[in-house]
XYZ file of C-alpha atoms in Angstrom:
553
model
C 100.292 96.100 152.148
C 100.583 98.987 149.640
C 101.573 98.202 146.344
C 104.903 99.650 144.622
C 104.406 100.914 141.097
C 107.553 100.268 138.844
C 108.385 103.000 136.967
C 107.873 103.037 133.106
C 111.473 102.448 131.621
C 112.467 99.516 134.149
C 109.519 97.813 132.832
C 110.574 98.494 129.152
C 113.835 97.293 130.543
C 112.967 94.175 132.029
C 110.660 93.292 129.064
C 113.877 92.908 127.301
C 112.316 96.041 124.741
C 115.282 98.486 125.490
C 118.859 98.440 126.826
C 119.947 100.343 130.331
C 122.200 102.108 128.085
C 119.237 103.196 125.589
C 117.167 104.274 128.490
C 119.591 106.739 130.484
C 120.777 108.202 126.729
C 117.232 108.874 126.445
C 116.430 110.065 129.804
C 119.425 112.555 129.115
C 118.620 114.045 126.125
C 114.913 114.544 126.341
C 113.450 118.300 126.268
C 111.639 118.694 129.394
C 108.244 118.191 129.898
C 108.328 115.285 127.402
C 107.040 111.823 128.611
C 109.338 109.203 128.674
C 107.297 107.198 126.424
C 107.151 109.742 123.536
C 111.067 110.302 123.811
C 111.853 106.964 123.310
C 109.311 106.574 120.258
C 110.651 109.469 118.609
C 114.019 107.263 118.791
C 112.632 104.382 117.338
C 113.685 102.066 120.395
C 110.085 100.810 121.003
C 107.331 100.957 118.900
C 103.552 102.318 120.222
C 102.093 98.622 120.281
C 104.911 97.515 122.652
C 104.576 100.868 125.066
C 100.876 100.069 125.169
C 101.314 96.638 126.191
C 103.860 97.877 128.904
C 101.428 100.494 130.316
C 98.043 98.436 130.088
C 100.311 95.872 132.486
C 101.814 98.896 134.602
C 98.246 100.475 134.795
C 96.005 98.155 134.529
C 94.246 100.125 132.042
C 92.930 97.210 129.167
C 93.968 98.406 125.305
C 91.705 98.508 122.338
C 92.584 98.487 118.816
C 90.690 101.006 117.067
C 91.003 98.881 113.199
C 87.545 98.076 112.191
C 85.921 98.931 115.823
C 82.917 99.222 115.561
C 82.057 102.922 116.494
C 78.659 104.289 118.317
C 78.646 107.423 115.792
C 75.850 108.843 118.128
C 78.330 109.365 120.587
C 80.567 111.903 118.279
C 78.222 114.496 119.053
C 79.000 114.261 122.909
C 82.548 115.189 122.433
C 83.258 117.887 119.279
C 86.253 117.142 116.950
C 88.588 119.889 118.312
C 88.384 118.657 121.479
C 89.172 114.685 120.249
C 91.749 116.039 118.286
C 93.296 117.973 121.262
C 92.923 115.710 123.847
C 94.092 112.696 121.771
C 90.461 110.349 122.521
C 87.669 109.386 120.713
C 84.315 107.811 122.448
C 84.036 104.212 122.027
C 80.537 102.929 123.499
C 78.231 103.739 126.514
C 76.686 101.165 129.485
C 74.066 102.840 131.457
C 76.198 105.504 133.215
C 79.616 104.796 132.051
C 81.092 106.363 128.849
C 84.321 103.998 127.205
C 86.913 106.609 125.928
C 90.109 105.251 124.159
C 92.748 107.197 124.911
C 96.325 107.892 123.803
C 97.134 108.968 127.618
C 95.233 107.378 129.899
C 96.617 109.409 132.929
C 95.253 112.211 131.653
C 93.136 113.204 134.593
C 92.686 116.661 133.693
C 91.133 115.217 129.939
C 88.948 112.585 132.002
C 87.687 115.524 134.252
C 86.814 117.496 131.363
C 84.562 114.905 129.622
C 83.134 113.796 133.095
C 81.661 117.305 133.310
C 80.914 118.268 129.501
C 79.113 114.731 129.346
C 77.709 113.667 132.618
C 78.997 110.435 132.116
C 81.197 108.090 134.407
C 84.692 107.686 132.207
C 86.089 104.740 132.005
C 89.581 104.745 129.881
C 91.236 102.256 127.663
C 94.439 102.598 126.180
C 94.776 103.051 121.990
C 98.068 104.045 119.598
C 97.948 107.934 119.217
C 97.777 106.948 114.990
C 94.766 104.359 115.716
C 93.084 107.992 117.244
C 94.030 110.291 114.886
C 93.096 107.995 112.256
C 89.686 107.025 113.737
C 88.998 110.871 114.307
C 89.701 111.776 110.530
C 87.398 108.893 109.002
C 84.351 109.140 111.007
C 83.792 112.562 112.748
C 82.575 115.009 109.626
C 82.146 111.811 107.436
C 77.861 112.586 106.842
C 77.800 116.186 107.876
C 77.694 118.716 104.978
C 77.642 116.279 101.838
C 74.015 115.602 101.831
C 74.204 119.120 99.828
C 77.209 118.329 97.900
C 75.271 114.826 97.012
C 72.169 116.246 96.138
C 72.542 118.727 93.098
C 75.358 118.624 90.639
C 77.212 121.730 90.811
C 79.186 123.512 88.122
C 81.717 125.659 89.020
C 80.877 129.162 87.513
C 80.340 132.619 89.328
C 77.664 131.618 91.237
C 79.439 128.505 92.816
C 82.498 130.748 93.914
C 81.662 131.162 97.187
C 80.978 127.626 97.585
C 84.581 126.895 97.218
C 86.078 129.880 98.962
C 83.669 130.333 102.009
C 85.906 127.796 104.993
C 82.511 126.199 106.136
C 81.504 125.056 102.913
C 81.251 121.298 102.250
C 83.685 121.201 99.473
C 86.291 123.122 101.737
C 85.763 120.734 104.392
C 85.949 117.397 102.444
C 89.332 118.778 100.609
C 90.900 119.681 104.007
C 89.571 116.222 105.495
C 91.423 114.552 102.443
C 94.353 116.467 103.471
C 94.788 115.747 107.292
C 94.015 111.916 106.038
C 96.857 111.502 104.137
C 99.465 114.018 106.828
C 97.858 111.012 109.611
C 98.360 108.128 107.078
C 101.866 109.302 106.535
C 100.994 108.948 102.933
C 103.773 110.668 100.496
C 101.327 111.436 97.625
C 97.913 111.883 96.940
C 96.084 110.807 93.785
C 92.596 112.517 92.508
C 91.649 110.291 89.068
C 88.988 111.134 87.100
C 87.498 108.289 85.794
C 84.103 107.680 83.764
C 81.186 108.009 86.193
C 83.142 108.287 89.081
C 86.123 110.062 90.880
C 88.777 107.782 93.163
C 91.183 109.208 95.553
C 94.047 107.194 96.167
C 96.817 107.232 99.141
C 100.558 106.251 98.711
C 102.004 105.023 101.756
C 105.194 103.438 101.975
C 105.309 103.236 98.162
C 101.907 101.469 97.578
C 99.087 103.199 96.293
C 95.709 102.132 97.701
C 92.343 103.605 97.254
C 91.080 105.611 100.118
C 87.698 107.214 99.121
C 85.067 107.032 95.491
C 83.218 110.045 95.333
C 80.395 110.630 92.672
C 81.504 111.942 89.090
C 79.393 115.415 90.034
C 81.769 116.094 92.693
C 84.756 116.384 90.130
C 84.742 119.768 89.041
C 84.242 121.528 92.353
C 86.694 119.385 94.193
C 89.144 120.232 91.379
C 88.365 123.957 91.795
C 89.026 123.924 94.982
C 92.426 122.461 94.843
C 93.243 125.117 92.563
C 91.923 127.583 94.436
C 94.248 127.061 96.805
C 97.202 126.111 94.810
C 96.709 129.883 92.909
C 96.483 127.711 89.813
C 94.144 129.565 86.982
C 90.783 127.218 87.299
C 89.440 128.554 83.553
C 92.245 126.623 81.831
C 91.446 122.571 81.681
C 93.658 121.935 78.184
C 97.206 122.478 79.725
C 99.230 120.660 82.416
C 99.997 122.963 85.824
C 102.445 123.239 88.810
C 101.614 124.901 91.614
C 102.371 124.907 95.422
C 100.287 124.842 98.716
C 100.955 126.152 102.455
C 98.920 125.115 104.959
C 99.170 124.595 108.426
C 96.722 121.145 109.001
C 96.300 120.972 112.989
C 99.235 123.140 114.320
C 101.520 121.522 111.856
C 102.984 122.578 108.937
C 102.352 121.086 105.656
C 103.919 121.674 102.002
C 102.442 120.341 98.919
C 103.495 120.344 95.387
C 100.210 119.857 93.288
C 100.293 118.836 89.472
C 97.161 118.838 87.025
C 97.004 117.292 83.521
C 94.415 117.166 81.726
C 93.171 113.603 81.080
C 89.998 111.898 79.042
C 88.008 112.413 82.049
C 88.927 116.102 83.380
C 92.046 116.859 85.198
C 93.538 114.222 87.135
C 95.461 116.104 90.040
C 98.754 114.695 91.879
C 99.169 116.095 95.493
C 103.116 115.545 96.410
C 103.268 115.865 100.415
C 106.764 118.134 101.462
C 106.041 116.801 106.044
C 108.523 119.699 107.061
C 108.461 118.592 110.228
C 109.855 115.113 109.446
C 112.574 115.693 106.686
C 115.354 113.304 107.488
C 118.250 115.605 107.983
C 120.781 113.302 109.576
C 123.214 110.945 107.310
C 123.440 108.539 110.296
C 120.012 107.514 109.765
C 119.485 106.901 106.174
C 120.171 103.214 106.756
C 123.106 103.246 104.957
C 125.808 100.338 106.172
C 128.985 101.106 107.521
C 131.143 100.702 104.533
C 128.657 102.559 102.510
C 128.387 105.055 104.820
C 131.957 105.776 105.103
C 132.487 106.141 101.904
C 129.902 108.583 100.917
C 131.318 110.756 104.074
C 134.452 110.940 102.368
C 133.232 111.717 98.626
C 131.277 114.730 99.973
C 134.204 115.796 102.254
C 136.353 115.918 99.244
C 136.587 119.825 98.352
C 136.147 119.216 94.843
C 134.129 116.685 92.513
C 130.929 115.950 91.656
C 128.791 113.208 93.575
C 126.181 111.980 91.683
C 122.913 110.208 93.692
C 120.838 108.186 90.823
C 117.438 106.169 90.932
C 114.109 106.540 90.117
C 111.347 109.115 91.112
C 110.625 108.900 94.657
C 113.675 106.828 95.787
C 114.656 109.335 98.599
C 117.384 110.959 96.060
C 116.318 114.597 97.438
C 116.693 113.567 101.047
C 120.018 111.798 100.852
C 121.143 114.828 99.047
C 119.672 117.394 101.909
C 121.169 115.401 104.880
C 124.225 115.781 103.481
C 124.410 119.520 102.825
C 122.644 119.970 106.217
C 126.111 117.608 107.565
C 128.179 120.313 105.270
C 126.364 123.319 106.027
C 128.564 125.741 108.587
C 129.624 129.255 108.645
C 132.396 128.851 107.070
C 131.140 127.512 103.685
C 129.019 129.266 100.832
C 126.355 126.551 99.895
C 124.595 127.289 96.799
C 121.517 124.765 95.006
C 119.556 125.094 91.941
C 116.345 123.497 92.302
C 112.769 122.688 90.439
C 111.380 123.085 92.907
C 112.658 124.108 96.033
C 111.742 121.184 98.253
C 112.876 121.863 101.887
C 113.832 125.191 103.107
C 116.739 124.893 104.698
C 118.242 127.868 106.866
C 122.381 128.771 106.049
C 121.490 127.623 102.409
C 120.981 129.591 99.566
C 118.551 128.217 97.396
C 117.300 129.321 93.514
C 113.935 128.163 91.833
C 114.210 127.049 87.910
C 111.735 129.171 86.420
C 112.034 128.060 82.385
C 109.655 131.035 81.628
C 111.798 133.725 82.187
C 114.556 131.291 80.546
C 116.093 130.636 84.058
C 116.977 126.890 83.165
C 119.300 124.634 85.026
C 122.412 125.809 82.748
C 122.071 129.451 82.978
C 121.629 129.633 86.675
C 124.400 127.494 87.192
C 126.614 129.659 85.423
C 125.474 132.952 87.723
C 125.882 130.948 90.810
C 129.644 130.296 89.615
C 129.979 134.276 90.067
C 129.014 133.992 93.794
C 131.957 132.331 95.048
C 130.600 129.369 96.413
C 132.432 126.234 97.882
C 129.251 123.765 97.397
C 127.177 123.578 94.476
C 123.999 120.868 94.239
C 122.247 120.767 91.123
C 118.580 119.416 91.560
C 118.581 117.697 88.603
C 120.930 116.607 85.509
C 118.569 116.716 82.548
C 120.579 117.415 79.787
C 124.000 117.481 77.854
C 124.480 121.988 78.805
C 123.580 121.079 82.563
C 126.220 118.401 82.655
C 128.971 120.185 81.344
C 128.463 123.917 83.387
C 128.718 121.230 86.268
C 131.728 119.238 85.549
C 133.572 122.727 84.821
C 132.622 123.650 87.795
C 133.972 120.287 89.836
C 136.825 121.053 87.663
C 137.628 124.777 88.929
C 137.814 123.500 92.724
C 134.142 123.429 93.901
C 132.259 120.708 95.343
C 128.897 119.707 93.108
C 126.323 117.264 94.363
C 122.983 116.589 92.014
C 120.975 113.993 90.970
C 120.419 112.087 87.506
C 117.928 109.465 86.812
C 119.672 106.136 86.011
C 119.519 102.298 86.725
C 122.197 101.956 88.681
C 125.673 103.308 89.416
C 127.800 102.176 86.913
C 124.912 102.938 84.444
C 125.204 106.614 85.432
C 128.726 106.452 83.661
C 127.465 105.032 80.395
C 124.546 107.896 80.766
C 126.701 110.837 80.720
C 128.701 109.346 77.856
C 125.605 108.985 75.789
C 124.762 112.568 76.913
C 127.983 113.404 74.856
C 129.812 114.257 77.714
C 133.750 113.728 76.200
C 135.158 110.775 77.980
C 138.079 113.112 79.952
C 135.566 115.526 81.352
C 133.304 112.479 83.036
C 137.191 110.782 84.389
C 138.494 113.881 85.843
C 135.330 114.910 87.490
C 133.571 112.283 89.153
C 134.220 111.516 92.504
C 131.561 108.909 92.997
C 128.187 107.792 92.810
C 125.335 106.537 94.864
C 122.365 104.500 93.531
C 119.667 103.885 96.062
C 115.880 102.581 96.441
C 113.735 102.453 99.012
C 112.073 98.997 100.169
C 109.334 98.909 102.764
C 110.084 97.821 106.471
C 108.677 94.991 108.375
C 106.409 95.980 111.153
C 107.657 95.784 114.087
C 104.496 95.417 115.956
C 103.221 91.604 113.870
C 106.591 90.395 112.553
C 107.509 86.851 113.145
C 110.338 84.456 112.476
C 109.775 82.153 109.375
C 112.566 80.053 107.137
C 113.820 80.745 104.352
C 111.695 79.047 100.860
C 114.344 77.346 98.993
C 114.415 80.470 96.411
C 115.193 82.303 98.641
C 118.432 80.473 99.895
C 119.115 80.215 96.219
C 119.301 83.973 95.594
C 121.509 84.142 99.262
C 123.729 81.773 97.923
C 124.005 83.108 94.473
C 125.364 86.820 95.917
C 127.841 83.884 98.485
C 125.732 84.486 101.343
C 123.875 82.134 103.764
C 120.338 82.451 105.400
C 118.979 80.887 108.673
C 115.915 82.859 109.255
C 113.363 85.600 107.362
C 111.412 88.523 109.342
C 107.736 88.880 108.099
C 104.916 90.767 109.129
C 101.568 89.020 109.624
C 99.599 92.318 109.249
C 98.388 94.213 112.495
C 96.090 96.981 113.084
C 98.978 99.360 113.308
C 100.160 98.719 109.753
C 96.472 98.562 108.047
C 97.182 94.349 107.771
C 99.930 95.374 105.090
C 102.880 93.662 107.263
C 105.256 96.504 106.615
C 105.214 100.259 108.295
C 107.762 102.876 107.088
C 110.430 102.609 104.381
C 114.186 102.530 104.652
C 117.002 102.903 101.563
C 119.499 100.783 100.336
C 122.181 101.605 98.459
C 125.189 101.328 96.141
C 128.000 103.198 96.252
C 130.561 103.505 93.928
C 133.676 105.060 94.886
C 135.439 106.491 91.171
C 139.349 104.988 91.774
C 142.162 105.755 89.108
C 142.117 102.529 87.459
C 138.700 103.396 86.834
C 139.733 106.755 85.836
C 141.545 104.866 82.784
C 138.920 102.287 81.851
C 136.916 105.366 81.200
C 139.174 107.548 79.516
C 140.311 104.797 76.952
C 136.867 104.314 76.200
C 136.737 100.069 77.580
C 134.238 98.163 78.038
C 131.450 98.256 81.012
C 132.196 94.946 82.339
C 135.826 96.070 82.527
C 134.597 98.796 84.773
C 132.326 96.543 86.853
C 135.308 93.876 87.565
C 136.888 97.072 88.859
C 134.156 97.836 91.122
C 133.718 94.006 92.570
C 137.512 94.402 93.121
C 137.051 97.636 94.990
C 134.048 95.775 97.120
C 131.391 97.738 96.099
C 128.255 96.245 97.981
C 125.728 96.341 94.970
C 121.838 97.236 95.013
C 120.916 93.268 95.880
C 123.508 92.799 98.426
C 122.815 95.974 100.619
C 118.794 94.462 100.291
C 120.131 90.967 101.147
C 121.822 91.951 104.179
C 119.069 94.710 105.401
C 116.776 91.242 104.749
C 119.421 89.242 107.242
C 118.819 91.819 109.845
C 115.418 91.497 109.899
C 114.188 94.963 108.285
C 112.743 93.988 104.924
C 111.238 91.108 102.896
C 112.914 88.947 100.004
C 109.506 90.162 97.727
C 110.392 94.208 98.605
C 114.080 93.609 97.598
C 113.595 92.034 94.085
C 110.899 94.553 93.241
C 113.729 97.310 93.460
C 116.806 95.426 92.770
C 117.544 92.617 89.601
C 119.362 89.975 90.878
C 122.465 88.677 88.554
């Protein structure tokens, strides 16, 4: 009796993982040539853990997970790194004739041919996450090869030690680029070089959290810092002065953007790496996780022709990417879209975009004032730094264009008391604001490890306080997909504050801030800690992420 094979999305369906309607929407709009599998991950309806466990029951293929295996390193040498990369596989032991590959695709049979011949070895596949792989190929191919030399002397960087961090198949070149791809495959956001007394730490942040990745020796510093310089055209003579530069690279067919920033610390130059992924900037509003209220209102303030809309919070809260997906929703022939940026993040095509460059006294101010000569419709102003920036962009709001930047405050109504102490007169700040958006970003459970658990009494306490009940909390337990953390990816929540005309008056009489904020509960504004509480109701964060980004009243 031969035995049918189900195909791959009525499984998913009748797993209860995805909806008919998901799958045929899916099926639809993928490019072609695309497996079914990636399409729907690059959707978010499954996750990789729950496709594996689908396909090692649909294939019979068993799944390994690649956290803390432990590796035959001999075996790196059968198959080289480009290869492993390419093919998405990585050896994991050998019996007798038989060689254990974990692969990303196990019905890969042109891959499995491949290694059958280069090797001489039986294959036998077993199914891993494609970020398990990638992962496991960055930390231990390359991880002894080449710094027995950089171990052995102590280098200085002078002329003789140029070459050493020009020449591509130099240690030093190859432990800065495997830093690099690290991070891209760790989906960090930043990375951290820190100088420290008689050593040097690298450090990752992902999802908000630094955590250390790598200690090298104290003798490594000042090459490793040369090199980053090197490539970030920074001058590598001057150690006394903080610098900005920028780096292009493409890091396995994929381009990467970094910001870099040195500053000279007790130790030597402690170096920040900021990671620009241009192939994952969020450009749609629809998925910035803002609710439906929220989200409707923000459409409207930035469809509003004229008006400035402000988007506050502190570094790295997402402000520059809730401010891109909403020129990218703006951006059409038939409006002139002008920004002022330090620096020009993401590239965006349709949009014409100016670099601050304070040494040739091109300042937020003065190039806002030149762009008001272009005719343009839309104006966003990286940043609102100072009391000449704030007032070239409310005269602008004023004379019928649209003006979106971002200023660093606690919270919305905060932002108004900010440009007041800026000594912004009172009428200016009335007539020109349109609204305001606060917003954090929180980590998100795991999809892969979370469970159900209830609520601690403090926790229904805090529900309660904002009038809200509680019946159940989504944790993670901490899986090999989310390095044990419990939480993978971030999402924002927000506050938006829609400026109405009794508000208008409660600013220009010069009341008081609770005045304003009775005006705002009136108006339903969901605060900071009530978008949190109800992201936390539908299972996507923790209580402990919300309070550490939002004070509860």
């Amino acid at each position: 009796m031969k035995e049918t094979r189900k195909r791959l999305g009525d499984l998913l369906v009748e797993a209860g993982l995805l909806t008919e309607d998901q799958l045929q929407s899916t099926l639809k709009e993928k490019s072609a040539g695309q497996k079914l599998g990636d399409a729907l991950l690059q959707r978010g309806f499954i996750t990789e853990q729950q496709l594996i466990e689908v396909l090692e029951f649909q294939l019979g293929i068993p799944h390994v997970s690649l956290y803390r295996y432990p590796f035959d390193t001999k075996l790196f040498h059968l198959i080289p790194k480009e290869t492993a990369k390419r093919n998405q596989l990585i050896p994991l032991k050998k019996d007798g004739d038989k060689l254990f590959v974990a692969m990303a695709d196990p019905m890969d049979f042109f891959a499995i041919d491949d290694l059958r011949l280069s090797t001489g070895f039986q294959i036998e596949p077993a199914i891993a996450t494609k970020d398990d792989i990638l992962r496991s190929i960055n930390k231990y191919y390359d991880i002894d090869e080449g710094f027995e030399d950089l171990m052995g002397d102590a280098p200085e960087v002078g002329n003789v030690q140029e070459e050493k961090i020009t020449d591509q198949d130099s240690p030093i070149v190859r432990l800065v680029n495997q830093i690099l791809s690290n991070a891209v495959t760790m989906k960090a956001s930043d990375i951290h070089i820190d100088p420290q007394e008689t050593k040097v730490v690298i450090r990752y942040r992902i999802d908000g959290v630094l955590r250390v990745e790598r200690v090298l020796p104290k003798h490594m510093q000042s090459v490793l810092i040369a090199r980053i310089k090197i490539m970030s055209n920074l001058d590598i003579t001057e150690h006394r002065v903080p610098q900005d530069g920028r780096i292009k690279i493409n890091l396995d067919f994929h381009p990467i953007d970094l910001r870099v920033s040195s500053l000279p610390t007790v130790y030597g130059e402690k170096i920040v790496m900021r990671i620009l992924d241009l192939g994952s900037a969020l450009n749609d509003i629809n998925k910035l996780g803002f609710n439906k209220l929220n989200l409707k209102r923000f459409n409207d303030m930035i469809e509003k022709p004229t008006g400035i809309v402000l988007i506050t919070g502190p570094t790295g809260s997402g402000k520059s990417s809730t401010l891109y997906a909403a020129l990218n929703k703006l951006n059409s022939e038939e409006v002139n879209i002008i920004t002022i940026e330090d620096p020009v993040e993401y590239q965006i095509e349709g949009i014409n975009q100016i670099q601050v460059n304070a040494n040739v006294g091109m300042t937020f101010a003065k190039g806002l004032r030149s762009i008001l000569r272009q005719d343009p419709n839309i104006i966003m102003v990286g940043e609102i730094r100072d009391k000449e920036t704030v007032e070239v962009a409310i005269r602008a709001s004023l004379t019928g264009h649209l003006v979106l930047s971002t200023i660093h405050t606690n919270d919305s109504l905060g932002t108004v008391t900010r440009l007041l102490d800026m000594g912004v007169e009172p009428f200016l700040v009335a007539s020109s604001l349109s609204g305001i958006v606060a917003q954090r970003l929180v980590r998100r459970v795991c999809r892969d490890c979370a469970h159900e658990q209830a609520p601690t009494k403090r926790e229904i306490d805090i529900f309660a306080r904002r009038g809200m009940k509680v019946d159940k909390i989504i944790r993670g337990r901490g899986c090999s997909s989310c390095s044990m953390t419990g939480y993978k990816g971030r999402l924002a929540i927000h506050e938006v504050l829609v400026i109405n005309d009794d508000m208008r008056k409660v600013i220009l009489n010069g009341e008081s801030f609770t005045k304003l904020r009775e005006l705002a509960i009136r108006n339903k504004t969901v605060f900071l800690i009530d978008d949190g509480l109800l992201k936390i109701k539908q299972g996507l964060t923790t209580t402990e992420e919300v309070l550490r980004v939002a004070i509860p009243e």
